[in-house]
mmCIF file of C-alpha atoms and ligand atoms in Angstrom:
data_model
loop_
_atom_site.group_PDB
_atom_site.id
_atom_site.type_symbol
_atom_site.label_atom_id
_atom_site.label_comp_id
_atom_site.label_asym_id
_atom_site.label_seq_id
_atom_site.Cartn_x
_atom_site.Cartn_y
_atom_site.Cartn_z
ATOM 1 C CA MET A 1 134.489 3.071 26.135
ATOM 2 C CA GLY A 2 135.452 -0.420 24.796
ATOM 3 C CA TYR A 3 133.113 -3.751 24.463
ATOM 4 C CA PRO A 4 134.812 -6.252 26.216
ATOM 5 C CA ASN A 5 135.498 -9.490 24.140
ATOM 6 C CA LYS A 6 133.486 -7.757 21.766
ATOM 7 C CA ARG A 7 134.695 -8.787 18.065
ATOM 8 C CA LEU A 8 134.377 -6.928 14.871
ATOM 9 C CA GLY A 9 135.601 -8.513 11.586
ATOM 10 C CA PHE A 10 136.022 -6.463 8.155
ATOM 11 C CA LEU A 11 137.122 -7.086 4.778
ATOM 12 C CA GLY A 12 140.715 -6.020 5.246
ATOM 13 C CA PRO A 13 143.875 -6.107 5.475
ATOM 14 C CA GLU A 14 144.677 -2.637 6.858
ATOM 15 C CA GLY A 15 144.054 0.293 4.092
ATOM 16 C CA THR A 16 140.890 -1.063 2.762
ATOM 17 C CA PHE A 17 137.777 1.235 1.663
ATOM 18 C CA THR A 18 135.891 -1.142 3.787
ATOM 19 C CA GLU A 19 138.541 -0.092 6.955
ATOM 20 C CA GLU A 20 138.292 3.739 5.698
ATOM 21 C CA ALA A 21 134.150 3.339 6.207
ATOM 22 C CA LEU A 22 134.126 1.299 9.683
ATOM 23 C CA LEU A 23 136.322 3.777 11.180
ATOM 24 C CA SER A 24 134.091 6.559 10.302
ATOM 25 C CA GLN A 25 131.721 4.490 12.907
ATOM 26 C CA LYS A 26 132.748 6.125 15.875
ATOM 27 C CA ASP A 27 130.570 4.069 18.363
ATOM 28 C CA LEU A 28 132.001 0.748 16.698
ATOM 29 C CA LEU A 29 135.519 1.604 17.341
ATOM 30 C CA GLY A 30 135.572 0.077 20.655
ATOM 31 C CA PHE A 31 135.048 -3.662 19.398
ATOM 32 C CA GLU A 32 137.910 -5.497 18.550
ATOM 33 C CA LEU A 33 138.192 -4.909 15.206
ATOM 34 C CA ILE A 34 140.059 -7.637 13.040
ATOM 35 C CA PRO A 35 140.871 -7.769 9.173
ATOM 36 C CA PHE A 36 140.135 -10.718 6.961
ATOM 37 C CA ILE A 37 141.132 -11.623 3.903
ATOM 38 C CA THR A 38 138.030 -12.107 1.996
ATOM 39 C CA ILE A 39 134.320 -10.962 2.169
ATOM 40 C CA ASP A 40 133.360 -14.855 2.615
ATOM 41 C CA SER A 41 135.510 -15.451 5.357
ATOM 42 C CA VAL A 42 134.302 -12.474 7.562
ATOM 43 C CA LEU A 43 130.393 -13.557 6.754
ATOM 44 C CA ASP A 44 131.512 -17.340 7.602
ATOM 45 C CA ALA A 45 133.271 -16.148 11.067
ATOM 46 C CA LEU A 46 130.017 -14.263 12.039
ATOM 47 C CA ASN A 47 127.742 -17.504 11.080
ATOM 48 C CA SER A 48 129.935 -19.761 12.937
ATOM 49 C CA GLY A 49 130.575 -17.453 16.187
ATOM 50 C CA ALA A 50 133.734 -16.539 15.977
ATOM 51 C CA ILE A 51 133.184 -12.498 15.615
ATOM 52 C CA ASP A 52 130.181 -10.900 17.049
ATOM 53 C CA LEU A 53 129.887 -8.057 13.991
ATOM 54 C CA GLY A 54 130.798 -8.127 10.090
ATOM 55 C CA PHE A 55 131.579 -5.253 8.276
ATOM 56 C CA VAL A 56 131.531 -5.728 4.265
ATOM 57 C CA PRO A 57 131.057 -3.826 0.958
ATOM 58 C CA ILE A 58 127.508 -4.435 -0.670
ATOM 59 C CA GLU A 59 127.444 -2.282 -3.652
ATOM 60 C CA ASN A 60 129.198 0.519 -5.668
ATOM 61 C CA SER A 61 127.191 3.477 -7.602
ATOM 62 C CA ILE A 62 129.354 2.469 -10.775
ATOM 63 C CA GLU A 63 129.828 -1.445 -10.736
ATOM 64 C CA GLY A 64 126.700 -2.218 -8.732
ATOM 65 C CA THR A 65 126.038 -5.294 -6.314
ATOM 66 C CA VAL A 66 128.649 -6.981 -4.964
ATOM 67 C CA SER A 67 127.938 -10.545 -5.491
ATOM 68 C CA ALA A 68 129.908 -12.464 -2.500
ATOM 69 C CA THR A 69 128.211 -10.461 -0.292
ATOM 70 C CA ILE A 70 124.503 -10.529 -1.744
ATOM 71 C CA ASP A 71 124.765 -13.985 -2.377
ATOM 72 C CA SER A 72 126.278 -15.152 1.107
ATOM 73 C CA LEU A 73 123.067 -13.367 2.481
ATOM 74 C CA VAL A 74 120.798 -14.724 0.552
ATOM 75 C CA PHE A 75 121.849 -18.496 0.065
ATOM 76 C CA ASP A 76 124.391 -19.187 2.662
ATOM 77 C CA TYR A 77 123.855 -17.569 6.110
ATOM 78 C CA ASP A 78 121.095 -16.401 8.257
ATOM 79 C CA LEU A 79 122.689 -12.965 9.301
ATOM 80 C CA THR A 80 120.616 -9.822 9.793
ATOM 81 C CA ILE A 81 121.453 -6.311 8.119
ATOM 82 C CA VAL A 82 121.844 -3.615 10.931
ATOM 83 C CA ARG A 83 123.611 -0.831 9.440
ATOM 84 C CA GLU A 84 124.672 0.828 6.204
ATOM 85 C CA VAL A 85 127.036 3.361 5.713
ATOM 86 C CA ILE A 86 127.586 5.384 2.837
ATOM 87 C CA LEU A 87 131.585 6.301 1.884
ATOM 88 C CA ASP A 88 132.716 8.507 -1.092
ATOM 89 C CA ILE A 89 135.174 6.666 -3.300
ATOM 90 C CA HIS A 90 138.424 8.354 -4.946
ATOM 91 C CA LEU A 91 140.676 5.425 -6.489
ATOM 92 C CA GLN A 92 144.617 6.168 -7.180
ATOM 93 C CA LEU A 93 146.930 3.696 -9.422
ATOM 94 C CA LEU A 94 149.649 3.274 -6.639
ATOM 95 C CA GLY A 95 153.581 1.898 -7.358
ATOM 96 C CA LEU A 96 157.006 1.607 -6.414
ATOM 97 C CA ARG A 97 158.516 4.865 -5.590
ATOM 98 C CA GLY A 98 159.921 6.455 -8.754
ATOM 99 C CA ALA A 99 157.582 4.195 -11.139
ATOM 100 C CA THR A 100 155.632 5.846 -13.716
ATOM 101 C CA LEU A 101 152.381 5.355 -15.739
ATOM 102 C CA SER A 102 154.714 3.931 -18.716
ATOM 103 C CA ASP A 103 156.589 1.471 -16.718
ATOM 104 C CA ILE A 104 152.854 -0.319 -15.586
ATOM 105 C CA LYS A 105 152.603 -3.570 -17.400
ATOM 106 C CA GLU A 106 150.176 -5.144 -14.299
ATOM 107 C CA ILE A 107 147.452 -3.652 -12.627
ATOM 108 C CA TRP A 108 145.967 -5.500 -9.384
ATOM 109 C CA SER A 109 142.708 -4.457 -7.454
ATOM 110 C CA TYR A 110 139.409 -5.939 -6.498
ATOM 111 C CA PRO A 111 137.326 -6.591 -9.008
ATOM 112 C CA HIS A 112 134.708 -3.942 -8.376
ATOM 113 C CA ALA A 113 137.687 -1.103 -8.324
ATOM 114 C CA LEU A 114 139.126 -2.366 -11.771
ATOM 115 C CA GLY A 115 135.571 -2.123 -13.260
ATOM 116 C CA GLN A 116 135.585 1.773 -11.633
ATOM 117 C CA CYS A 117 138.678 2.383 -13.973
ATOM 118 C CA ARG A 118 137.900 0.615 -16.871
ATOM 119 C CA LYS A 119 138.013 3.595 -18.896
ATOM 120 C CA PHE A 120 141.093 5.101 -17.611
ATOM 121 C CA THR A 121 142.857 2.019 -17.514
ATOM 122 C CA ALA A 122 141.368 1.468 -21.913
ATOM 123 C CA ASN A 123 142.882 5.191 -22.815
ATOM 124 C CA ASN A 124 146.193 5.115 -20.399
ATOM 125 C CA LEU A 125 147.430 1.556 -19.889
ATOM 126 C CA PRO A 126 145.767 -0.326 -22.914
ATOM 127 C CA ASN A 127 148.291 -2.794 -22.909
ATOM 128 C CA ALA A 128 148.496 -3.345 -19.418
ATOM 129 C CA VAL A 129 147.193 -6.787 -18.227
ATOM 130 C CA THR A 130 144.426 -6.827 -14.862
ATOM 131 C CA ASN A 131 144.155 -9.012 -11.973
ATOM 132 C CA ALA A 132 141.816 -9.433 -9.239
ATOM 133 C CA SER A 133 142.788 -9.559 -5.511
ATOM 134 C CA THR A 134 140.735 -9.924 -2.536
ATOM 135 C CA SER A 135 140.760 -6.240 -1.521
ATOM 136 C CA THR A 136 142.401 -2.866 -3.031
ATOM 137 C CA ALA A 137 144.522 -2.724 0.066
ATOM 138 C CA GLU A 138 145.826 -6.704 -0.502
ATOM 139 C CA ALA A 139 147.029 -5.763 -4.001
ATOM 140 C CA ALA A 140 148.707 -2.448 -2.579
ATOM 141 C CA LYS A 141 150.834 -4.616 0.094
ATOM 142 C CA MET A 142 151.309 -7.298 -2.865
ATOM 143 C CA VAL A 143 153.002 -4.555 -5.077
ATOM 144 C CA ALA A 144 154.968 -3.303 -2.260
ATOM 145 C CA LEU A 145 155.997 -7.036 -1.354
ATOM 146 C CA LYS A 146 156.756 -8.071 -5.371
ATOM 147 C CA ASN A 147 158.714 -4.807 -4.944
ATOM 148 C CA ASP A 148 158.205 -4.678 -9.203
ATOM 149 C CA GLY A 149 157.915 -1.175 -10.869
ATOM 150 C CA ALA A 150 156.228 -2.506 -13.543
ATOM 151 C CA ILE A 151 153.227 -3.519 -11.324
ATOM 152 C CA GLY A 152 150.555 -1.215 -10.197
ATOM 153 C CA ALA A 153 148.103 -1.166 -7.450
ATOM 154 C CA ILE A 154 144.210 0.588 -7.814
ATOM 155 C CA ALA A 155 143.758 1.288 -4.438
ATOM 156 C CA PRO A 156 143.151 3.811 -1.623
ATOM 157 C CA ARG A 157 145.125 6.829 -1.206
ATOM 158 C CA VAL A 158 145.665 5.472 2.612
ATOM 159 C CA SER A 159 146.962 2.263 1.448
ATOM 160 C CA GLY A 160 149.757 3.808 -0.331
ATOM 161 C CA LYS A 161 150.803 5.444 2.910
ATOM 162 C CA ILE A 162 151.198 2.419 4.910
ATOM 163 C CA TYR A 163 152.426 -0.148 2.233
ATOM 164 C CA ASP A 164 154.884 2.846 1.239
ATOM 165 C CA LEU A 165 153.961 3.490 -2.305
ATOM 166 C CA SER A 166 153.562 6.244 -4.403
ATOM 167 C CA VAL A 167 150.543 7.530 -6.566
ATOM 168 C CA ILE A 168 151.042 7.285 -10.133
ATOM 169 C CA ALA A 169 147.589 8.680 -11.597
ATOM 170 C CA GLU A 170 145.091 10.251 -9.217
ATOM 171 C CA ASN A 171 141.340 9.790 -8.659
ATOM 172 C CA ILE A 172 141.384 7.648 -11.803
ATOM 173 C CA GLU A 173 137.637 6.229 -11.338
ATOM 174 C CA ASP A 174 135.755 6.840 -14.745
ATOM 175 C CA HIS A 175 132.555 8.678 -13.087
ATOM 176 C CA LYS A 176 132.299 11.540 -10.876
ATOM 177 C CA GLY A 177 130.148 11.080 -7.357
ATOM 178 C CA ASN A 178 131.565 7.085 -7.114
ATOM 179 C CA GLN A 179 130.416 5.680 -3.500
ATOM 180 C CA THR A 180 130.190 2.649 -2.204
ATOM 181 C CA ARG A 181 127.416 1.382 0.416
ATOM 182 C CA PHE A 182 128.779 -0.852 3.493
ATOM 183 C CA PHE A 183 126.545 -3.437 5.674
ATOM 184 C CA LEU A 184 126.896 -3.907 9.201
ATOM 185 C CA VAL A 185 125.506 -7.474 9.709
ATOM 186 C CA GLN A 186 124.983 -9.825 12.882
ATOM 187 C CA LYS A 187 123.673 -12.811 13.564
ATOM 188 C CA ASP A 188 120.372 -11.895 15.377
ATOM 189 C CA GLY A 189 118.711 -9.063 16.472
ATOM 190 C CA ILE A 190 117.329 -5.974 14.713
ATOM 191 C CA PRO A 191 117.615 -2.331 15.967
ATOM 192 C CA PRO A 192 114.360 -0.683 17.081
ATOM 193 C CA SER A 193 112.479 1.823 14.533
ATOM 194 C CA THR A 194 114.100 5.075 13.495
ATOM 195 C CA GLY A 195 111.223 6.308 11.513
ATOM 196 C CA HIS A 196 113.794 6.701 8.606
ATOM 197 C CA ASP A 197 114.328 2.856 8.016
ATOM 198 C CA LYS A 198 115.111 0.859 5.201
ATOM 199 C CA THR A 199 113.802 -3.079 5.086
ATOM 200 C CA ALA A 200 115.957 -5.659 2.926
ATOM 201 C CA LEU A 201 114.411 -9.379 2.039
ATOM 202 C CA VAL A 202 114.511 -11.800 -0.822
ATOM 203 C CA CYS A 203 111.543 -13.037 -2.469
ATOM 204 C CA PHE A 204 111.803 -16.486 -4.241
ATOM 205 C CA GLN A 205 109.310 -17.153 -7.111
ATOM 206 C CA LEU A 206 106.973 -19.951 -6.914
ATOM 207 C CA SER A 207 106.993 -20.234 -10.528
ATOM 208 C CA ASP A 208 107.859 -18.413 -13.643
ATOM 209 C CA THR A 209 104.192 -17.304 -14.708
ATOM 210 C CA PRO A 210 102.966 -14.056 -15.950
ATOM 211 C CA GLY A 211 102.526 -11.449 -13.611
ATOM 212 C CA SER A 212 104.426 -12.886 -10.474
ATOM 213 C CA LEU A 213 106.434 -10.284 -10.193
ATOM 214 C CA PHE A 214 103.684 -7.765 -10.598
ATOM 215 C CA SER A 215 101.832 -9.661 -7.688
ATOM 216 C CA ILE A 216 104.935 -9.210 -5.299
ATOM 217 C CA LEU A 217 105.129 -5.474 -6.052
ATOM 218 C CA ALA A 218 101.164 -4.976 -5.939
ATOM 219 C CA GLU A 219 101.487 -5.656 -2.088
ATOM 220 C CA PHE A 220 104.024 -2.656 -1.541
ATOM 221 C CA TYR A 221 101.703 -0.267 -4.428
ATOM 222 C CA ALA A 222 99.049 -1.004 -2.518
ATOM 223 C CA ARG A 223 100.311 0.363 0.575
ATOM 224 C CA THR A 224 102.163 3.086 -0.732
ATOM 225 C CA VAL A 225 105.294 1.144 0.692
ATOM 226 C CA ASN A 226 108.465 3.116 -1.376
ATOM 227 C CA LEU A 227 110.246 0.635 -3.025
ATOM 228 C CA ILE A 228 114.570 1.848 -2.978
ATOM 229 C CA LYS A 229 115.986 -1.307 -4.820
ATOM 230 C CA LEU A 230 114.763 -4.028 -6.789
ATOM 231 C CA GLU A 231 117.580 -6.442 -8.150
ATOM 232 C CA SER A 232 116.628 -9.795 -9.672
ATOM 233 C CA ARG A 233 119.481 -12.524 -8.623
ATOM 234 C CA PRO A 234 119.950 -16.040 -10.327
ATOM 235 C CA SER A 235 118.365 -18.893 -7.997
ATOM 236 C CA LYS A 236 121.633 -20.744 -8.980
ATOM 237 C CA GLU A 237 118.780 -23.244 -9.590
ATOM 238 C CA GLY A 238 119.056 -23.196 -13.738
ATOM 239 C CA LEU A 239 119.869 -20.392 -16.360
ATOM 240 C CA GLY A 240 116.445 -18.098 -15.997
ATOM 241 C CA ASP A 241 115.331 -18.962 -12.739
ATOM 242 C CA TYR A 242 115.989 -15.764 -10.378
ATOM 243 C CA CYS A 243 114.667 -14.447 -7.043
ATOM 244 C CA PHE A 244 114.214 -10.798 -6.309
ATOM 245 C CA VAL A 245 116.072 -9.006 -3.898
ATOM 246 C CA ILE A 246 113.871 -6.098 -2.714
ATOM 247 C CA GLU A 247 114.633 -2.847 -0.182
ATOM 248 C CA LEU A 248 111.695 -0.634 0.599
ATOM 249 C CA GLU A 249 111.247 2.303 2.786
ATOM 250 C CA GLY A 250 110.138 1.648 6.432
ATOM 251 C CA HIS A 251 110.770 -0.609 9.303
ATOM 252 C CA VAL A 252 109.450 -4.199 9.734
ATOM 253 C CA SER A 253 107.727 -2.961 12.847
ATOM 254 C CA ASP A 254 106.132 -0.061 10.817
ATOM 255 C CA PRO A 255 102.320 -1.180 10.601
ATOM 256 C CA ILE A 256 101.740 -0.639 6.922
ATOM 257 C CA VAL A 257 105.415 -2.493 5.958
ATOM 258 C CA THR A 258 104.224 -5.193 8.738
ATOM 259 C CA ASP A 259 101.245 -5.566 6.813
ATOM 260 C CA ALA A 260 102.779 -5.732 3.560
ATOM 261 C CA LEU A 261 105.036 -8.714 4.237
ATOM 262 C CA MET A 262 102.815 -10.703 5.844
ATOM 263 C CA SER A 263 100.101 -10.575 2.779
ATOM 264 C CA LEU A 264 103.191 -11.501 0.767
ATOM 265 C CA LYS A 265 104.057 -14.450 2.821
ATOM 266 C CA ARG A 266 100.863 -15.320 2.325
ATOM 267 C CA LYS A 267 101.503 -15.425 -1.740
ATOM 268 C CA LEU A 268 105.005 -16.595 -1.287
ATOM 269 C CA PRO A 269 106.035 -19.364 1.092
ATOM 270 C CA GLU A 270 109.539 -18.476 0.166
ATOM 271 C CA ILE A 271 110.911 -14.799 1.662
ATOM 272 C CA LYS A 272 113.604 -14.074 3.451
ATOM 273 C CA PHE A 273 114.104 -11.273 5.789
ATOM 274 C CA LEU A 274 117.353 -9.491 5.642
ATOM 275 C CA GLY A 275 116.890 -6.839 7.786
ATOM 276 C CA SER A 276 115.862 -3.739 8.758
ATOM 277 C CA PHE A 277 118.082 -0.432 9.735
ATOM 278 C CA PRO A 278 118.402 2.971 9.563
ATOM 279 C CA ASN A 279 118.144 4.823 6.041
ATOM 280 C CA MET A 280 121.456 6.870 4.935
ATOM 281 C CA THR A 281 120.910 7.001 1.262
ATOM 282 C CA ASP A 282 117.684 9.321 1.513
ATOM 283 C CA PRO A 283 119.636 12.641 2.954
ATOM 284 C CA LYS A 284 116.238 14.250 3.691
ATOM 285 C CA GLY A 285 115.298 11.157 5.588
ATOM 286 C CA LEU A 286 118.150 10.876 7.870
ATOM 287 C CA PRO A 287 117.432 10.412 11.651
ATOM 288 C CA LEU A 288 117.671 13.696 13.338
ATOM 289 C CA GLU A 289 120.638 13.691 15.718
ATOM 290 C CA SER A 290 119.516 14.515 19.480
ATOM 291 C CA ASP A 291 120.073 13.327 22.990
ATOM 292 C CA ALA A 292 117.930 13.506 25.999
ATOM 293 C CA SER A 293 118.742 16.982 26.694
ATOM 294 C CA ASP A 294 117.594 18.511 23.376
ATOM 295 C CA PRO A 295 114.333 20.398 24.177
ATOM 296 C CA SER A 296 112.666 19.309 20.598
ATOM 297 C CA ARG A 297 113.197 15.802 21.806
ATOM 298 C CA ILE A 298 112.077 16.753 25.201
ATOM 299 C CA TRP A 299 109.032 18.066 23.667
ATOM 300 C CA ILE A 300 108.238 15.277 21.343
ATOM 301 C CA ASN A 301 108.979 12.567 24.446
ATOM 302 C CA LYS A 302 106.196 14.302 26.040
ATOM 303 C CA ILE A 303 103.926 13.765 23.374
ATOM 304 C CA ILE A 304 104.657 10.322 22.526
ATOM 305 C CA ASP A 305 104.421 9.403 26.616
ATOM 306 C CA ARG A 306 100.647 10.423 26.234
ATOM 307 C CA ILE A 307 99.851 7.425 23.514
ATOM 308 C CA GLN A 308 97.330 5.198 25.067
ATOM 309 C CA GLY A 309 97.245 1.174 24.648
ATOM 310 C CA SER A 310 93.396 1.304 24.328
ATOM 311 C CA PHE A 311 90.579 3.087 25.713
HETATM 312 O O1 LIG B 401 137.093 -2.222 0.932
HETATM 313 C C1 LIG B 401 137.791 -2.234 -0.396
HETATM 314 O O2 LIG B 401 139.030 -1.844 -0.291
HETATM 315 C C2 LIG B 401 137.765 -2.979 -1.483
HETATM 316 O O3 LIG B 401 138.603 -3.923 -1.755
HETATM 317 C C3 LIG B 401 136.556 -3.650 -1.471
HETATM 318 C C4 LIG B 401 135.787 -2.275 -2.282
HETATM 319 C C5 LIG B 401 136.571 -2.250 -3.720
HETATM 320 C C6 LIG B 401 136.240 -0.904 -4.587
HETATM 321 C C7 LIG B 401 135.099 -0.230 -3.652
HETATM 322 C C8 LIG B 401 134.882 -0.156 -2.739
HETATM 323 C C9 LIG B 401 135.207 -0.990 -1.564
#
């Protein structure tokens, strides 16, 4: 089933990890999927209404947060995160057919991917020059276009197939268990609570006084709201001035989360809500898949139906 006239933009071109993560989401395949050349251009198109949904990388387990994504969400646009998707990442050194490791003098890739293979590059290609491209697949596409055996791309295996490159060295990431998290973003609308959700927000400090971070965290501690991620980002106002990006367990409509956010708002006028979405990083917490005919679903629905407003 398609979604007539509904457009979903993602970091392309064809063959990126972002596309692979997107294609794992079967319910999104009915959208018109449109590759964009940069993360900024995806989010800009979403903000202007040219597309209905955006899909972008947010964080890698080796290299950390993708600044282009978090900074756009925090500073540039009012967009809402509606889903997270996790993908295992294996990086390949790709080159022209027949090229070998000793031929490679230049390596291109997205900076996060270059960073995930820093040790491999230092040990195996110490004299190669590394260059940033707008995505891994863009690097593979460029190697094919330049048709130069001295240039390699660090990219997904599938991009080698698409752009007709061969694998010179495989699975060259420096750490096992390499994973990247992606966000599905839309302009407005929050998915309903599943019972296993995360909420993301940004707190802008009123002033740099002792205990200002503590007083934010105290609101969550007091209500036993579990924090999943806490990151300070430069506020762009000057060195030493930061904002705090927080991800916590729970949905904005869960009473303890609602209560914690209201108390925070009384303390800090500048809080930006970034979204509530199903938690996919805690395997114990994944929502149980079920449809209306699942006996356990029928049983629990009968109980839920008995909930009364008031006496
Ligand atoms: O999606 C891609 O291919 C990208 O270039 C971004 C990226 C880079 C490295 C790991 C995950 C996503």
